[in-house]
mmCIF file of C-alpha atoms and ligand atoms in Angstrom:
data_model
loop_
_atom_site.group_PDB
_atom_site.id
_atom_site.type_symbol
_atom_site.label_atom_id
_atom_site.label_comp_id
_atom_site.label_asym_id
_atom_site.label_seq_id
_atom_site.Cartn_x
_atom_site.Cartn_y
_atom_site.Cartn_z
ATOM 1 C CA MET A 831 103.182 49.178 137.795
ATOM 2 C CA LYS A 832 105.929 49.148 140.388
ATOM 3 C CA ILE A 833 109.449 48.714 139.080
ATOM 4 C CA ALA A 834 112.617 48.012 141.063
ATOM 5 C CA VAL A 835 115.680 49.379 139.285
ATOM 6 C CA PHE A 836 118.920 47.601 140.210
ATOM 7 C CA SER A 837 122.541 48.747 139.781
ATOM 8 C CA THR A 838 121.279 52.318 139.728
ATOM 9 C CA LYS A 839 123.718 55.174 139.296
ATOM 10 C CA SER A 840 122.762 58.836 139.645
ATOM 11 C CA TYR A 841 122.594 59.213 135.856
ATOM 12 C CA ASP A 842 120.129 56.285 135.490
ATOM 13 C CA GLN A 843 117.820 57.818 138.073
ATOM 14 C CA GLU A 844 118.147 61.258 136.462
ATOM 15 C CA TYR A 845 117.015 59.948 133.064
ATOM 16 C CA PHE A 846 114.123 57.876 134.432
ATOM 17 C CA GLU A 847 112.911 60.819 136.500
ATOM 18 C CA LYS A 848 113.127 63.076 133.476
ATOM 19 C CA TYR A 849 111.097 60.873 131.105
ATOM 20 C CA ASN A 850 108.782 58.803 133.345
ATOM 21 C CA ASN A 851 105.462 60.181 134.495
ATOM 22 C CA GLN A 852 103.517 56.933 134.619
ATOM 23 C CA TYR A 853 105.207 54.323 136.723
ATOM 24 C CA GLU A 854 106.441 53.949 140.264
ATOM 25 C CA PHE A 855 110.192 53.407 140.151
ATOM 26 C CA SER A 856 112.328 52.496 143.180
ATOM 27 C CA PHE A 857 116.053 52.817 142.709
ATOM 28 C CA PHE A 858 118.483 50.373 144.295
ATOM 29 C CA GLU A 859 122.222 50.958 144.084
ATOM 30 C CA THR A 860 122.951 47.296 144.675
ATOM 31 C CA SER A 861 123.189 44.908 141.756
ATOM 32 C CA LEU A 862 120.664 42.122 141.353
ATOM 33 C CA ASP A 863 121.673 38.578 142.197
ATOM 34 C CA SER A 864 120.272 35.811 144.375
ATOM 35 C CA SER A 865 121.375 37.610 147.542
ATOM 36 C CA THR A 866 119.506 40.834 146.675
ATOM 37 C CA ALA A 867 116.539 39.453 144.711
ATOM 38 C CA SER A 868 114.233 39.558 147.743
ATOM 39 C CA LEU A 869 114.373 43.374 147.553
ATOM 40 C CA ALA A 870 112.005 42.968 144.599
ATOM 41 C CA LYS A 871 109.161 41.889 146.904
ATOM 42 C CA GLY A 872 105.984 43.713 145.932
ATOM 43 C CA PHE A 873 107.343 44.916 142.570
ATOM 44 C CA ASP A 874 105.835 43.902 139.220
ATOM 45 C CA ALA A 875 109.076 44.305 137.315
ATOM 46 C CA VAL A 876 112.810 44.600 137.797
ATOM 47 C CA CYS A 877 114.985 46.767 135.596
ATOM 48 C CA VAL A 878 118.570 45.510 135.286
ATOM 49 C CA PHE A 879 121.836 46.266 133.523
ATOM 50 C CA VAL A 880 124.876 44.458 132.139
ATOM 51 C CA ASN A 881 126.447 43.223 135.371
ATOM 52 C CA ASP A 882 123.357 42.044 137.241
ATOM 53 C CA THR A 883 123.318 38.274 137.675
ATOM 54 C CA VAL A 884 119.925 37.057 136.582
ATOM 55 C CA ASP A 885 120.523 33.338 136.941
ATOM 56 C CA GLU A 886 118.010 30.592 137.778
ATOM 57 C CA GLU A 887 118.336 31.076 141.535
ATOM 58 C CA THR A 888 117.697 34.826 141.207
ATOM 59 C CA ILE A 889 114.763 34.260 138.857
ATOM 60 C CA ALA A 890 113.185 31.724 141.233
ATOM 61 C CA ILE A 891 113.272 34.318 144.032
ATOM 62 C CA LEU A 892 111.950 37.086 141.749
ATOM 63 C CA SER A 893 109.056 34.837 140.758
ATOM 64 C CA LYS A 894 108.253 34.065 144.396
ATOM 65 C CA LYS A 895 108.233 37.796 145.149
ATOM 66 C CA GLY A 896 105.692 38.442 142.370
ATOM 67 C CA VAL A 897 107.926 39.819 139.591
ATOM 68 C CA GLN A 898 106.513 39.224 136.113
ATOM 69 C CA LEU A 899 108.890 41.208 133.927
ATOM 70 C CA ILE A 900 112.652 41.653 133.630
ATOM 71 C CA ALA A 901 113.384 44.852 131.717
ATOM 72 C CA LEU A 902 117.006 44.985 130.589
ATOM 73 C CA ARG A 903 118.232 48.505 129.988
ATOM 74 C CA CYS A 904 120.894 47.173 127.615
ATOM 75 C CA ALA A 905 121.182 45.181 124.392
ATOM 76 C CA GLY A 906 123.226 42.127 125.486
ATOM 77 C CA TYR A 907 121.403 39.494 127.566
ATOM 78 C CA ASN A 908 124.173 36.986 128.305
ATOM 79 C CA ASN A 909 123.669 37.623 132.040
ATOM 80 C CA VAL A 910 120.063 36.357 132.022
ATOM 81 C CA ASN A 911 119.020 32.699 132.132
ATOM 82 C CA ILE A 912 116.326 32.807 129.476
ATOM 83 C CA GLU A 913 115.207 29.208 129.996
ATOM 84 C CA ALA A 914 114.725 29.816 133.718
ATOM 85 C CA ALA A 915 112.659 32.938 133.009
ATOM 86 C CA LYS A 916 110.479 30.868 130.688
ATOM 87 C CA LYS A 917 110.093 28.196 133.352
ATOM 88 C CA TYR A 918 108.884 30.780 135.876
ATOM 89 C CA ASN A 919 106.729 32.566 133.291
ATOM 90 C CA ILE A 920 108.654 35.828 133.573
ATOM 91 C CA LYS A 921 108.977 37.885 130.385
ATOM 92 C CA ILE A 922 112.279 39.486 129.398
ATOM 93 C CA VAL A 923 112.542 42.657 127.339
ATOM 94 C CA ARG A 924 115.643 44.568 126.277
ATOM 95 C CA VAL A 925 116.777 47.666 124.418
ATOM 96 C CA PRO A 926 118.109 46.138 121.218
ATOM 97 C CA ALA A 927 119.626 49.203 119.569
ATOM 98 C CA TYR A 928 119.749 52.379 121.558
ATOM 99 C CA SER A 929 122.687 53.895 119.789
ATOM 100 C CA PRO A 930 124.996 51.745 117.692
ATOM 101 C CA GLU A 931 126.861 54.974 116.912
ATOM 102 C CA ALA A 932 127.763 55.479 120.577
ATOM 103 C CA VAL A 933 129.537 52.113 120.795
ATOM 104 C CA ALA A 934 131.078 52.241 117.300
ATOM 105 C CA GLU A 935 132.456 55.730 117.977
ATOM 106 C CA HIS A 936 133.936 54.598 121.300
ATOM 107 C CA ALA A 937 135.686 51.712 119.525
ATOM 108 C CA ILE A 938 137.198 54.290 117.185
ATOM 109 C CA ALA A 939 138.164 56.477 120.161
ATOM 110 C CA LEU A 940 140.062 53.497 121.627
ATOM 111 C CA ILE A 941 141.825 52.893 118.301
ATOM 112 C CA LEU A 942 142.854 56.527 117.905
ATOM 113 C CA THR A 943 143.945 56.951 121.510
ATOM 114 C CA LEU A 944 145.999 53.754 121.574
ATOM 115 C CA ASN A 945 147.572 54.584 118.246
ATOM 116 C CA ARG A 946 148.317 58.313 118.649
ATOM 117 C CA LYS A 947 148.753 58.173 122.446
ATOM 118 C CA THR A 948 146.744 61.326 123.058
ATOM 119 C CA HIS A 949 146.153 60.256 126.677
ATOM 120 C CA LYS A 950 149.910 60.264 127.264
ATOM 121 C CA ALA A 951 150.464 63.506 125.339
ATOM 122 C CA TYR A 952 147.780 65.209 127.459
ATOM 123 C CA ASN A 953 149.565 64.266 130.692
ATOM 124 C CA ARG A 954 153.006 65.136 129.347
ATOM 125 C CA VAL A 955 152.050 68.615 128.195
ATOM 126 C CA ARG A 956 150.334 69.366 131.507
ATOM 127 C CA GLU A 957 153.642 68.638 133.186
ATOM 128 C CA GLY A 958 155.572 70.875 130.804
ATOM 129 C CA ASN A 959 156.985 67.893 128.902
ATOM 130 C CA PHE A 960 156.760 68.703 125.193
ATOM 131 C CA SER A 961 158.892 65.775 124.014
ATOM 132 C CA LEU A 962 157.563 63.470 121.284
ATOM 133 C CA LYS A 963 159.722 60.520 122.309
ATOM 134 C CA ASN A 964 157.746 57.232 122.098
ATOM 135 C CA LEU A 965 154.595 58.985 120.926
ATOM 136 C CA ILE A 966 154.921 57.775 117.334
ATOM 137 C CA GLY A 967 151.776 56.257 115.853
ATOM 138 C CA PHE A 968 150.762 54.840 112.471
ATOM 139 C CA ASN A 969 148.366 55.942 109.747
ATOM 140 C CA ILE A 970 144.969 54.255 110.041
ATOM 141 C CA HIS A 971 144.589 55.022 106.332
ATOM 142 C CA GLY A 972 145.410 51.975 104.235
ATOM 143 C CA LYS A 973 145.317 49.489 107.121
ATOM 144 C CA LYS A 974 143.227 46.306 107.145
ATOM 145 C CA VAL A 975 140.532 46.414 109.790
ATOM 146 C CA GLY A 976 138.967 43.085 110.792
ATOM 147 C CA VAL A 977 135.456 43.188 112.212
ATOM 148 C CA ILE A 978 133.924 40.209 114.033
ATOM 149 C CA GLY A 979 130.129 40.621 114.074
ATOM 150 C CA THR A 980 128.536 43.047 111.651
ATOM 151 C CA GLY A 981 125.136 43.613 113.274
ATOM 152 C CA GLN A 982 123.949 47.052 114.336
ATOM 153 C CA ILE A 983 127.170 48.152 116.031
ATOM 154 C CA GLY A 984 129.622 46.285 113.801
ATOM 155 C CA ALA A 985 127.955 47.679 110.656
ATOM 156 C CA THR A 986 128.026 51.222 112.056
ATOM 157 C CA PHE A 987 131.677 50.724 112.975
ATOM 158 C CA CYS A 988 132.455 49.553 109.400
ATOM 159 C CA LYS A 989 130.636 52.493 107.828
ATOM 160 C CA THR A 990 132.429 54.955 110.100
ATOM 161 C CA ILE A 991 135.953 53.599 109.771
ATOM 162 C CA ILE A 992 135.606 53.288 105.993
ATOM 163 C CA GLY A 993 135.999 57.085 106.042
ATOM 164 C CA PHE A 994 139.598 56.666 107.208
ATOM 165 C CA GLY A 995 140.446 54.852 103.973
ATOM 166 C CA CYS A 996 140.819 51.390 105.499
ATOM 167 C CA GLU A 997 140.245 48.042 103.879
ATOM 168 C CA ILE A 998 137.607 46.173 105.858
ATOM 169 C CA ILE A 999 137.470 42.422 106.241
ATOM 170 C CA ALA A 1000 134.754 40.845 108.326
ATOM 171 C CA PHE A 1001 133.400 37.655 109.789
ATOM 172 C CA ASP A 1002 129.791 37.064 110.780
ATOM 173 C CA ILE A 1003 127.497 34.057 110.694
ATOM 174 C CA ALA A 1004 125.217 36.190 108.460
ATOM 175 C CA GLU A 1005 126.579 38.564 105.814
ATOM 176 C CA ASN A 1006 125.281 42.118 105.542
ATOM 177 C CA LYS A 1007 124.668 42.886 101.861
ATOM 178 C CA GLU A 1008 124.758 46.640 102.391
ATOM 179 C CA LEU A 1009 128.297 46.326 103.761
ATOM 180 C CA VAL A 1010 129.392 44.133 100.850
ATOM 181 C CA ASP A 1011 128.109 46.860 98.508
ATOM 182 C CA LEU A 1012 130.216 49.357 100.461
ATOM 183 C CA GLY A 1013 133.324 47.251 99.849
ATOM 184 C CA VAL A 1014 133.510 45.111 102.999
ATOM 185 C CA THR A 1015 134.909 41.635 102.272
ATOM 186 C CA TYR A 1016 133.611 38.709 104.319
ATOM 187 C CA LEU A 1017 136.238 36.056 105.034
ATOM 188 C CA PRO A 1018 136.491 32.948 107.215
ATOM 189 C CA LEU A 1019 137.283 33.830 110.836
ATOM 190 C CA GLU A 1020 140.859 32.496 110.660
ATOM 191 C CA GLU A 1021 141.554 34.667 107.598
ATOM 192 C CA VAL A 1022 140.288 37.771 109.395
ATOM 193 C CA PHE A 1023 142.601 36.933 112.307
ATOM 194 C CA ALA A 1024 145.540 36.398 109.947
ATOM 195 C CA GLN A 1025 145.118 39.540 107.829
ATOM 196 C CA ALA A 1026 143.879 42.258 110.198
ATOM 197 C CA ASP A 1027 146.104 45.086 111.433
ATOM 198 C CA ILE A 1028 143.268 46.174 113.716
ATOM 199 C CA LEU A 1029 140.628 43.741 114.980
ATOM 200 C CA SER A 1030 137.375 45.008 116.484
ATOM 201 C CA LEU A 1031 134.898 42.686 118.209
ATOM 202 C CA HIS A 1032 131.175 43.359 117.794
ATOM 203 C CA CYS A 1033 129.522 39.948 118.190
ATOM 204 C CA PRO A 1034 127.390 38.929 121.189
ATOM 205 C CA LEU A 1035 128.756 36.705 123.936
ATOM 206 C CA ASN A 1036 127.376 33.185 123.694
ATOM 207 C CA GLN A 1037 128.624 29.599 123.827
ATOM 208 C CA TYR A 1038 130.152 29.923 120.346
ATOM 209 C CA THR A 1039 131.892 33.248 120.857
ATOM 210 C CA LYS A 1040 133.199 32.825 124.412
ATOM 211 C CA HIS A 1041 137.003 33.194 124.297
ATOM 212 C CA VAL A 1042 136.950 33.597 120.513
ATOM 213 C CA ILE A 1043 140.193 35.497 121.115
ATOM 214 C CA ASN A 1044 142.362 32.810 122.665
ATOM 215 C CA LYS A 1045 145.874 31.445 122.352
ATOM 216 C CA ASN A 1046 145.143 29.753 118.999
ATOM 217 C CA ALA A 1047 143.491 32.837 117.500
ATOM 218 C CA ILE A 1048 146.322 35.093 118.697
ATOM 219 C CA ALA A 1049 148.863 32.700 117.155
ATOM 220 C CA LEU A 1050 147.269 33.322 113.748
ATOM 221 C CA MET A 1051 147.457 37.121 114.040
ATOM 222 C CA LYS A 1052 150.020 39.553 112.687
ATOM 223 C CA LYS A 1053 152.741 40.626 115.092
ATOM 224 C CA GLY A 1054 151.767 43.959 116.568
ATOM 225 C CA VAL A 1055 148.027 43.559 115.937
ATOM 226 C CA MET A 1056 145.647 45.976 117.670
ATOM 227 C CA ILE A 1057 142.659 44.273 119.335
ATOM 228 C CA ILE A 1058 139.607 46.295 120.375
ATOM 229 C CA ASN A 1059 136.760 44.859 122.453
ATOM 230 C CA THR A 1060 133.678 46.950 123.137
ATOM 231 C CA SER A 1061 131.347 43.938 123.134
ATOM 232 C CA ARG A 1062 131.615 41.607 126.119
ATOM 233 C CA GLY A 1063 134.661 40.794 128.235
ATOM 234 C CA ALA A 1064 134.544 37.021 127.886
ATOM 235 C CA LEU A 1065 135.030 37.205 124.117
ATOM 236 C CA ILE A 1066 138.693 37.440 125.087
ATOM 237 C CA ASN A 1067 140.535 34.862 127.167
ATOM 238 C CA THR A 1068 142.301 37.360 129.417
ATOM 239 C CA ALA A 1069 145.174 35.073 130.395
ATOM 240 C CA ASP A 1070 145.908 34.364 126.714
ATOM 241 C CA ALA A 1071 145.735 38.078 125.874
ATOM 242 C CA ILE A 1072 148.223 38.847 128.663
ATOM 243 C CA GLU A 1073 150.553 36.212 127.234
ATOM 244 C CA GLY A 1074 150.143 37.767 123.773
ATOM 245 C CA LEU A 1075 151.039 41.172 125.210
ATOM 246 C CA ILE A 1076 154.076 39.824 127.051
ATOM 247 C CA ASN A 1077 155.476 38.112 123.953
ATOM 248 C CA GLU A 1078 154.624 41.263 121.941
ATOM 249 C CA LYS A 1079 152.350 39.476 119.461
ATOM 250 C CA ILE A 1080 149.600 41.860 120.509
ATOM 251 C CA GLY A 1081 150.828 45.399 119.895
ATOM 252 C CA TYR A 1082 147.831 47.209 121.373
ATOM 253 C CA LEU A 1083 144.789 46.183 123.362
ATOM 254 C CA GLY A 1084 141.788 48.458 123.884
ATOM 255 C CA ILE A 1085 138.986 47.099 126.034
ATOM 256 C CA ASP A 1086 135.777 48.656 127.267
ATOM 257 C CA VAL A 1087 134.664 45.327 128.715
ATOM 258 C CA TYR A 1088 136.453 42.765 130.846
ATOM 259 C CA GLU A 1089 135.727 39.163 131.812
ATOM 260 C CA GLN A 1090 135.592 39.893 135.561
ATOM 261 C CA GLU A 1091 134.201 43.418 135.293
ATOM 262 C CA GLU A 1092 131.244 42.784 137.651
ATOM 263 C CA ASP A 1093 133.362 43.428 140.730
ATOM 264 C CA LEU A 1094 135.116 46.494 139.332
ATOM 265 C CA PHE A 1095 133.386 48.498 136.660
ATOM 266 C CA PHE A 1096 131.102 51.453 137.386
ATOM 267 C CA GLU A 1097 132.579 51.822 140.912
ATOM 268 C CA ASP A 1098 135.128 54.236 142.360
ATOM 269 C CA LEU A 1099 137.752 51.862 143.765
ATOM 270 C CA SER A 1100 140.524 54.438 143.909
ATOM 271 C CA GLU A 1101 140.958 53.943 147.654
ATOM 272 C CA SER A 1102 140.558 50.150 147.587
ATOM 273 C CA ILE A 1103 143.093 47.370 147.225
ATOM 274 C CA ILE A 1104 142.139 45.735 143.959
ATOM 275 C CA GLN A 1105 142.491 41.978 144.254
ATOM 276 C CA ASP A 1106 141.979 41.015 140.616
ATOM 277 C CA GLU A 1107 145.434 40.007 139.377
ATOM 278 C CA TYR A 1108 144.459 40.001 135.701
ATOM 279 C CA ILE A 1109 143.176 43.567 135.593
ATOM 280 C CA LEU A 1110 146.219 44.733 137.565
ATOM 281 C CA ARG A 1111 148.502 43.058 135.026
ATOM 282 C CA LEU A 1112 146.545 44.560 132.132
ATOM 283 C CA MET A 1113 146.746 48.005 133.742
ATOM 284 C CA SER A 1114 150.534 47.680 133.903
ATOM 285 C CA PHE A 1115 151.063 47.513 130.118
ATOM 286 C CA PRO A 1116 151.810 50.810 128.356
ATOM 287 C CA ASN A 1117 149.957 49.607 125.248
ATOM 288 C CA VAL A 1118 146.702 48.626 126.948
ATOM 289 C CA LEU A 1119 143.823 51.060 127.274
ATOM 290 C CA ILE A 1120 140.904 50.131 129.521
ATOM 291 C CA THR A 1121 137.634 51.999 129.841
ATOM 292 C CA SER A 1122 134.954 50.960 132.260
ATOM 293 C CA HIS A 1123 132.065 49.817 130.015
ATOM 294 C CA GLN A 1124 131.352 53.355 128.902
ATOM 295 C CA ALA A 1125 131.006 52.804 125.149
ATOM 296 C CA TYR A 1126 127.222 53.143 125.394
ATOM 297 C CA PHE A 1127 127.404 56.228 127.590
ATOM 298 C CA THR A 1128 126.201 59.168 125.505
ATOM 299 C CA LYS A 1129 123.278 61.516 126.114
ATOM 300 C CA GLU A 1130 121.538 60.170 123.022
ATOM 301 C CA ALA A 1131 121.935 56.550 124.144
ATOM 302 C CA MET A 1132 120.766 57.251 127.711
ATOM 303 C CA ARG A 1133 117.633 58.954 126.365
ATOM 304 C CA GLU A 1134 116.926 56.046 124.008
ATOM 305 C CA ILE A 1135 117.542 53.427 126.720
ATOM 306 C CA THR A 1136 115.107 55.200 129.031
ATOM 307 C CA LEU A 1137 112.391 55.736 126.421
ATOM 308 C CA THR A 1138 112.604 52.181 125.045
ATOM 309 C CA THR A 1139 112.539 50.713 128.571
ATOM 310 C CA LEU A 1140 109.408 52.752 129.337
ATOM 311 C CA GLU A 1141 107.817 51.595 126.059
ATOM 312 C CA ASN A 1142 108.708 47.976 126.857
ATOM 313 C CA ILE A 1143 107.088 48.276 130.298
ATOM 314 C CA GLN A 1144 104.030 49.930 128.824
ATOM 315 C CA ALA A 1145 103.620 47.202 126.177
ATOM 316 C CA PHE A 1146 103.804 44.573 128.920
ATOM 317 C CA GLU A 1147 101.308 46.426 131.115
ATOM 318 C CA LYS A 1148 98.844 46.782 128.239
ATOM 319 C CA ASN A 1149 99.320 43.165 127.189
ATOM 320 C CA GLN A 1150 100.538 44.267 123.756
ATOM 321 C CA ILE A 1151 103.063 42.471 121.552
ATOM 322 C CA LEU A 1152 106.502 42.771 123.139
ATOM 323 C CA LYS A 1153 108.565 43.764 120.123
ATOM 324 C CA ASN A 1154 111.773 43.771 122.187
ATOM 325 C CA GLU A 1155 111.168 40.466 123.945
ATOM 326 C CA VAL A 1156 114.124 38.122 124.463
ATOM 327 C CA LYS A 1157 112.942 34.563 123.846
HETATM 328 P P1 LIG C 1345 123.437 42.740 116.892
HETATM 329 O O1 LIG C 1345 122.605 41.605 117.351
HETATM 330 O O2 LIG C 1345 122.824 43.804 116.043
HETATM 331 O O3 LIG C 1345 124.710 42.171 116.079
HETATM 332 C C1 LIG C 1345 125.455 41.086 116.495
HETATM 333 C C2 LIG C 1345 126.068 40.470 115.242
HETATM 334 O O4 LIG C 1345 126.922 39.409 115.663
HETATM 335 C C3 LIG C 1345 125.022 39.873 114.296
HETATM 336 O O5 LIG C 1345 125.278 40.295 112.963
HETATM 337 C C4 LIG C 1345 125.238 38.365 114.442
HETATM 338 O O6 LIG C 1345 124.944 37.625 113.254
HETATM 339 C C5 LIG C 1345 126.715 38.323 114.779
HETATM 340 N N1 LIG C 1345 127.111 37.058 115.371
HETATM 341 C C6 LIG C 1345 126.379 36.205 116.146
HETATM 342 N N2 LIG C 1345 127.108 35.121 116.452
HETATM 343 C C7 LIG C 1345 128.306 35.292 115.865
HETATM 344 C C8 LIG C 1345 129.484 34.508 115.800
HETATM 345 N N3 LIG C 1345 129.542 33.299 116.378
HETATM 346 N N4 LIG C 1345 130.542 34.987 115.111
HETATM 347 C C9 LIG C 1345 130.474 36.191 114.488
HETATM 348 N N5 LIG C 1345 129.391 36.974 114.503
HETATM 349 C C10 LIG C 1345 128.321 36.524 115.178
HETATM 350 O O7 LIG C 1345 124.095 43.354 118.205
HETATM 351 P P2 LIG C 1345 124.714 44.802 118.373
HETATM 352 O O8 LIG C 1345 123.657 45.771 118.773
HETATM 353 O O9 LIG C 1345 125.566 45.119 117.199
HETATM 354 O O10 LIG C 1345 125.631 44.583 119.660
HETATM 355 C C11 LIG C 1345 126.756 43.745 119.628
HETATM 356 C C12 LIG C 1345 127.254 43.536 121.049
HETATM 357 O O11 LIG C 1345 127.773 44.764 121.545
HETATM 358 C C13 LIG C 1345 126.161 43.183 122.065
HETATM 359 O O12 LIG C 1345 125.906 41.802 122.075
HETATM 360 C C14 LIG C 1345 126.744 43.647 123.349
HETATM 361 O O13 LIG C 1345 127.445 42.569 123.927
HETATM 362 C C15 LIG C 1345 127.749 44.727 122.943
HETATM 363 N N6 LIG C 1345 127.392 46.048 123.461
HETATM 364 C C16 LIG C 1345 128.318 46.730 124.221
HETATM 365 C C17 LIG C 1345 128.045 47.983 124.710
HETATM 366 C C18 LIG C 1345 129.043 48.765 125.515
HETATM 367 O O14 LIG C 1345 128.677 49.798 126.122
HETATM 368 N N7 LIG C 1345 130.289 48.380 125.571
HETATM 369 C C19 LIG C 1345 126.741 48.605 124.467
HETATM 370 C C20 LIG C 1345 125.855 47.842 123.601
HETATM 371 C C21 LIG C 1345 126.179 46.602 123.154
#
């Protein structure tokens, strides 16, 4: 099978070259959308990531070019039009759980960094500034942590942060009994907003969760709340979050994902004039920490993503049951 890999970075290529000895991969740096889809001519499958735009127009072109499989090398699939893929008889597979620990641990890294300001301390000390002024944090121990979405990543996050001695309150459309046994309390969404000192988002992006953090939700929250988003950017209404930061309702914001990240994340734009006013405003706050969709980025996760993608392709090639199919 011939596979066109889009949005390729050197590390993606490195892992595929390390583990693949069966298939013919071609690596494209460009992302996939309707303007680049014709590059897939002559390929059986495309392999895409979080910021490729696999909408109906793109899928129609892929189908015309002979593509039969879209292999996502990620868990979320909000960027793929599933109905359109069905219409054009193209299968979609994904990597449902390559390393929930990687993402949960990054969420905790954001919490700890924002709270204890280690990023600022690092810079200060390098400049010979040993002052502690404005570096004061708070104990995570004893705080109420609200978790929205307790699937693979949310559950791992709960189990990990329990070790800090936090009280965990959660909202999900389906309760996880194991977490209840561990002491997690499920509450209505509004109650989680109202009670949490730290709020961490781990639900998928869909029509029900888009902008779940908006003006009304922020109004319910405690003053000084810490909000962490390692899930998908559009869970947060960015304009409303900026307003919450300006009026100091939001005390800390840690985001690994951003609504308009497609044009920014994964690229070195250090010599460019960034035009996105929202990200520039977010970058200006001292209590906002932004990482560039790197929560998944561990050696273990990269290995798992590569191996599961190869298994998914193999199952398709051999006409076997696609256990990771997105329907
Ligand atoms: P999962 O499918 O195991 O869990 C999602 C949970 O959200 C489920 O328990 C589900 O019932 C719940 N949920 C669905 N609709 C909901 C709603 N309306 N309100 C509250 N909860 C709802 O998914 P997993 O593996 O835990 O991943 C979660 C998300 O994390 C993914 O959808 C993806 O967007 C994001 N992600 C981010 C990564 C990063 O590098 N930043 C890497 C991997 C995933």
